[in-house]
GROMACS .gro file of C-alpha atoms in nm:
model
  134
    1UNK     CA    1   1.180  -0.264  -0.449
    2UNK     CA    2   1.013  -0.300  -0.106
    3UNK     CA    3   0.812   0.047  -0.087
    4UNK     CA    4   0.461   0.111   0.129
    5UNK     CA    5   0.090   0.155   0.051
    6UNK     CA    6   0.181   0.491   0.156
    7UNK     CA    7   0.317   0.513  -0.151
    8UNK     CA    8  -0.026   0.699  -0.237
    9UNK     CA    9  -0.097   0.939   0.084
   10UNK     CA   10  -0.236   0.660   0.343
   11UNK     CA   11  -0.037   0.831   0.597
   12UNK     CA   12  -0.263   1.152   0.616
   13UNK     CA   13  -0.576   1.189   0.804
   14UNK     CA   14  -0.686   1.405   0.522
   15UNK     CA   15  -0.599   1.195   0.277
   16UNK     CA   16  -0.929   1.001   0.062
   17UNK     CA   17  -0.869   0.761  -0.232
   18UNK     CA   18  -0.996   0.884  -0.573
   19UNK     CA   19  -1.137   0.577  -0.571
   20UNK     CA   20  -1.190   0.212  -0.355
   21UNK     CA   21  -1.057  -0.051  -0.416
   22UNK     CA   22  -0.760   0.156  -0.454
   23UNK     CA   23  -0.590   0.092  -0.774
   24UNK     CA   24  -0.187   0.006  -0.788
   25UNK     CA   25  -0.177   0.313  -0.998
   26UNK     CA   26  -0.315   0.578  -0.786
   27UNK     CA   27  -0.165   0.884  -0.817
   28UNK     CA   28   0.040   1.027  -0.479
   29UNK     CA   29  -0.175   1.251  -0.238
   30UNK     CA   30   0.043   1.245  -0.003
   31UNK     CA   31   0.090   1.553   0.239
   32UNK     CA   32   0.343   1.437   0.516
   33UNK     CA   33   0.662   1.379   0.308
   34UNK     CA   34   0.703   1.004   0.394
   35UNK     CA   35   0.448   0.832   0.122
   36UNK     CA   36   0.638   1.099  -0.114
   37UNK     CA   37   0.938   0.969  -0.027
   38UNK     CA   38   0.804   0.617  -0.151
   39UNK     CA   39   0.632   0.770  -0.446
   40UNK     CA   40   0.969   0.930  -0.583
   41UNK     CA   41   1.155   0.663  -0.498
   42UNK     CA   42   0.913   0.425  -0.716
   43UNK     CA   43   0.974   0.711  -0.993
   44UNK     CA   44   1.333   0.629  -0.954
   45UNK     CA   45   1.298   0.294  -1.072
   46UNK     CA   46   1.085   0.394  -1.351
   47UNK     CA   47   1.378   0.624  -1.439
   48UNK     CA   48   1.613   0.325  -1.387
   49UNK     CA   49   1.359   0.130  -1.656
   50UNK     CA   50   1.400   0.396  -1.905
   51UNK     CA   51   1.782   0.381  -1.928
   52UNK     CA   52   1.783  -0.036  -1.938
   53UNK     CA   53   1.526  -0.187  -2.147
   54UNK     CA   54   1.549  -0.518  -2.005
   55UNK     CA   55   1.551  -0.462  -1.633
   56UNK     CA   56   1.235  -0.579  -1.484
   57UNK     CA   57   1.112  -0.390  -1.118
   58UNK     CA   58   0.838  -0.457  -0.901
   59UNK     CA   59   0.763  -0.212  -0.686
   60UNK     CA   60   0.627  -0.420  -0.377
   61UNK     CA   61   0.373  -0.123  -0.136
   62UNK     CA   62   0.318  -0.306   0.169
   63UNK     CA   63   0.090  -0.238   0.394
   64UNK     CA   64   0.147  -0.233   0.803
   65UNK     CA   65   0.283  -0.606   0.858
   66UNK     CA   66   0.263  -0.766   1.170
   67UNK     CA   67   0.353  -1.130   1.309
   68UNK     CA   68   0.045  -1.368   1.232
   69UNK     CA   69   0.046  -1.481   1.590
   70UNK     CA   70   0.105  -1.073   1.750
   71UNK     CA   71  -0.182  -0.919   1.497
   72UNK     CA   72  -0.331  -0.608   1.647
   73UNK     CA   73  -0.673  -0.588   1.763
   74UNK     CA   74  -0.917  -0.473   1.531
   75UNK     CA   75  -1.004  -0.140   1.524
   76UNK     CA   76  -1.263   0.035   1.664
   77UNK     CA   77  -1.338   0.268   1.373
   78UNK     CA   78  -1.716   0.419   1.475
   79UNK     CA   79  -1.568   0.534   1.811
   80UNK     CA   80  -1.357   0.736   1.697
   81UNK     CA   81  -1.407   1.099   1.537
   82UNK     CA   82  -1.293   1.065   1.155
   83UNK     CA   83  -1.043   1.271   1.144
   84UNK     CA   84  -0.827   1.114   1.421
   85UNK     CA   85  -0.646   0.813   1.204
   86UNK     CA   86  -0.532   0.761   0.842
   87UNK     CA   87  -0.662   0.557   0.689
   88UNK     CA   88  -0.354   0.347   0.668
   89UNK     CA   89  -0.397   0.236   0.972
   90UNK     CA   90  -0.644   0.029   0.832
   91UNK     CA   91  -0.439  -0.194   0.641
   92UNK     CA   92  -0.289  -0.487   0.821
   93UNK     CA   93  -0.052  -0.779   0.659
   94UNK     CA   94   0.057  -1.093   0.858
   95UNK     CA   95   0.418  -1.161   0.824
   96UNK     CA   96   0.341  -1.445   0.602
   97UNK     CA   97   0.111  -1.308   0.359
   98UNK     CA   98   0.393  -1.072   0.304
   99UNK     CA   99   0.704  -1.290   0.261
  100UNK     CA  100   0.444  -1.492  -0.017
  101UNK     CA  101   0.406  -1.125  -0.209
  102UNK     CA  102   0.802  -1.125  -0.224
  103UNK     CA  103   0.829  -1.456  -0.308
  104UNK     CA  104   0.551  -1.416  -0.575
  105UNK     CA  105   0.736  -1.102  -0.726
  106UNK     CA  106   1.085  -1.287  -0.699
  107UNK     CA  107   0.982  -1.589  -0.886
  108UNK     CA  108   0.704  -1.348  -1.186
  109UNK     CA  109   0.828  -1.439  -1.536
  110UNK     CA  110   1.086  -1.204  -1.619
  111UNK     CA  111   0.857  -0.907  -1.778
  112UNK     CA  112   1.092  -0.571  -1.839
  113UNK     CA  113   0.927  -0.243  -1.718
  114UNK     CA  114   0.804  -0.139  -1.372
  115UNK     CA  115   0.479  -0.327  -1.178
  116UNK     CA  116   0.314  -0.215  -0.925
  117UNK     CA  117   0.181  -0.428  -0.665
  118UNK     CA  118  -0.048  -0.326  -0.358
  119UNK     CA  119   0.011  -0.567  -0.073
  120UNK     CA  120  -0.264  -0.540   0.175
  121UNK     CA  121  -0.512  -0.712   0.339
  122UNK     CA  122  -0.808  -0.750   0.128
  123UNK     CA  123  -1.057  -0.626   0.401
  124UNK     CA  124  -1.029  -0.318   0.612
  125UNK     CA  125  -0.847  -0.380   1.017
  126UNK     CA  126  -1.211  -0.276   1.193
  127UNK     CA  127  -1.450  -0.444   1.390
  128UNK     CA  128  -1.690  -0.275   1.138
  129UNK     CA  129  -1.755  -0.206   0.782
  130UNK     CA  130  -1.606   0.151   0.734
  131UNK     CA  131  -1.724   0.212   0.345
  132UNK     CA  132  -2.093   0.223   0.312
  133UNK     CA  133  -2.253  -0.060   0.254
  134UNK     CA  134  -2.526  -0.058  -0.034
   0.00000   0.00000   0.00000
């Protein structure tokens, strides 16, 4: 099931993970309807698991994916005040990287139940480090 890292509230400008790196199993804290829409719809399957003990679902969140040769600039996080973008704005995929989570989800050992998989870029789209740094 192709869903979206907005599965968990990334939309929202209020919106702050319970914790970072945000787990696959974050609950939704979403406030704008669309990463609810995601979030039920990933209950669905769940649902769908319950009735069929043998059907196997990943439930793919993707992040924002782009063309690897058409990537957006980076963003310029510490000009701007902190409540003007979401943080899922902040999560970029190249095309690639995202056809190879589908692949990799397509081709898992068959493993009944529901997975969820967070497909983002494993550092932050900013030209600087937006989580302290200790």
């Amino acid at each position: 099931l192709a869903s979206s890292i907005t599965a968990v509230g990334f939309q929202g400008t209020a919106f702050r993970p319970l914790q970072v790196p945000i787990p696959d199993e974050h609950p939704c804290l979403d406030r704008n309807g669309y990463g609810l829409s995601k979030f039920l719809m990933e209950e669905i399957s769940k649902y769908c698991a319950r009735q069929a003990d043998d059907i196997d679902v990943v439930n793919l969140r993707l992040s924002t994916v782009f063309p690897e040769d058409c990537l957006p600039p980076l963003k310029k996080v510490r000009s701007l005040p902190s409540v003007t973008y979401a943080l899922g704005g902040l999560t970029v995929v190249a095309l690639p990287d995202a056809v190879r989570a589908f692949s990799l989800a397509a081709e898992a050992p068959l493993q009944p139940g529901v997975r969820i998989l967070n497909a983002a870029g494993p550092k932050a789209w900013a030209a600087e480090p937006v989580w302290p740094v200790s």
